[in-house]
Amino acid sequence: MSYKGKVFKFGNDINTDDIIAAKYLNTTDRAELASHCMEHIDREFAKKVRPGDIMVAGKNFGCGSSREHAPIAIKAAGVSCVIAENFARIFFRNSINIGLPIIECEEASKRIRASDVITVDTVKGVIKNLTRKESYSFERYPSFMQKIIRAGGRIAQIKKQ
């Protein structure tokens, strides 16, 4: 799969409470979650992000509690994928399970800047920074994970079977 979008850049140790505050965990309404995504760090994020945009962060993205609301809020906000140096393991799994592609790539995490326009090809394992005219490679997902993401998440995949 391939994605193209403008980058929203975040730092290290973005925890799940930064992504979606605990006070919103009583809802499963995706639009409501999207409207509060990242507001702890950037109050205007939900208003600025457009469908297809891409988040790039540093180390340990998604640390903290294991709330599935965090990747749901990101995906519902229109973010097509998240790139970071690395992810908290439970956030990684929750993201794949809901069909949100997340990419671990240290070089991209460090080189990509806010507002850069990038493309991500998860089949080839390549990120192209169209703004800076650079490319970064990452380890591709195993085929079973690609199938989950392509289906839109694990539940969607099961329903299609």
mmCIF file of N, CA and C in Angstrom, residues 5-8 111-118 129 131-132 136:
data_model
loop_
_atom_site.group_PDB
_atom_site.id
_atom_site.type_symbol
_atom_site.label_atom_id
_atom_site.label_comp_id
_atom_site.label_asym_id
_atom_site.label_seq_id
_atom_site.Cartn_x
_atom_site.Cartn_y
_atom_site.Cartn_z
ATOM 1 N N GLY A 5 1.275 12.253 2.094
ATOM 2 C CA GLY A 5 0.681 13.303 2.899
ATOM 3 C C GLY A 5 1.696 14.259 3.476
ATOM 4 N N LYS A 6 1.146 15.299 4.096
ATOM 5 C CA LYS A 6 1.952 16.294 4.794
ATOM 6 C C LYS A 6 2.266 15.765 6.190
ATOM 7 N N VAL A 7 3.440 16.093 6.676
ATOM 8 C CA VAL A 7 3.917 15.575 7.952
ATOM 9 C C VAL A 7 3.546 16.492 9.117
ATOM 10 N N PHE A 8 3.079 15.840 10.178
ATOM 11 C CA PHE A 8 2.951 16.463 11.491
ATOM 12 C C PHE A 8 4.009 15.800 12.355
ATOM 13 N N ARG A 111 15.244 12.636 10.096
ATOM 14 C CA ARG A 111 15.466 13.534 8.953
ATOM 15 C C ARG A 111 14.212 14.300 8.505
ATOM 16 N N ILE A 112 13.052 13.677 8.652
ATOM 17 C CA ILE A 112 11.813 14.309 8.190
ATOM 18 C C ILE A 112 11.436 15.451 9.124
ATOM 19 N N ARG A 113 10.963 16.552 8.550
ATOM 20 C CA ARG A 113 10.563 17.751 9.300
ATOM 21 C C ARG A 113 9.070 17.997 9.166
ATOM 22 N N ALA A 114 8.532 18.772 10.081
ATOM 23 C CA ALA A 114 7.125 19.176 10.017
ATOM 24 C C ALA A 114 6.848 19.842 8.684
ATOM 25 N N SER A 115 5.707 19.538 8.117
ATOM 26 C CA SER A 115 5.210 20.082 6.847
ATOM 27 C C SER A 115 5.887 19.513 5.606
ATOM 28 N N ASP A 116 6.906 18.648 5.757
ATOM 29 C CA ASP A 116 7.439 17.952 4.588
ATOM 30 C C ASP A 116 6.302 17.129 3.976
ATOM 31 N N VAL A 117 6.361 16.911 2.692
ATOM 32 C CA VAL A 117 5.423 16.012 2.020
ATOM 33 C C VAL A 117 6.186 14.735 1.704
ATOM 34 N N ILE A 118 5.604 13.602 2.130
ATOM 35 C CA ILE A 118 6.284 12.324 1.955
ATOM 36 C C ILE A 118 5.336 11.289 1.368
ATOM 37 N N ASN A 129 10.885 11.386 0.827
ATOM 38 C CA ASN A 129 10.625 12.746 1.270
ATOM 39 C C ASN A 129 10.672 13.622 0.022
ATOM 40 N N THR A 131 9.813 16.708 -0.295
ATOM 41 C CA THR A 131 10.277 18.059 0.010
ATOM 42 C C THR A 131 11.797 18.128 0.024
ATOM 43 N N ARG A 132 12.430 17.178 0.679
ATOM 44 C CA ARG A 132 13.886 17.185 0.837
ATOM 45 C C ARG A 132 14.607 16.342 -0.210
ATOM 46 N N TYR A 136 14.273 6.822 2.434
ATOM 47 C CA TYR A 136 14.663 6.061 3.618
ATOM 48 C C TYR A 136 14.030 4.673 3.496
#
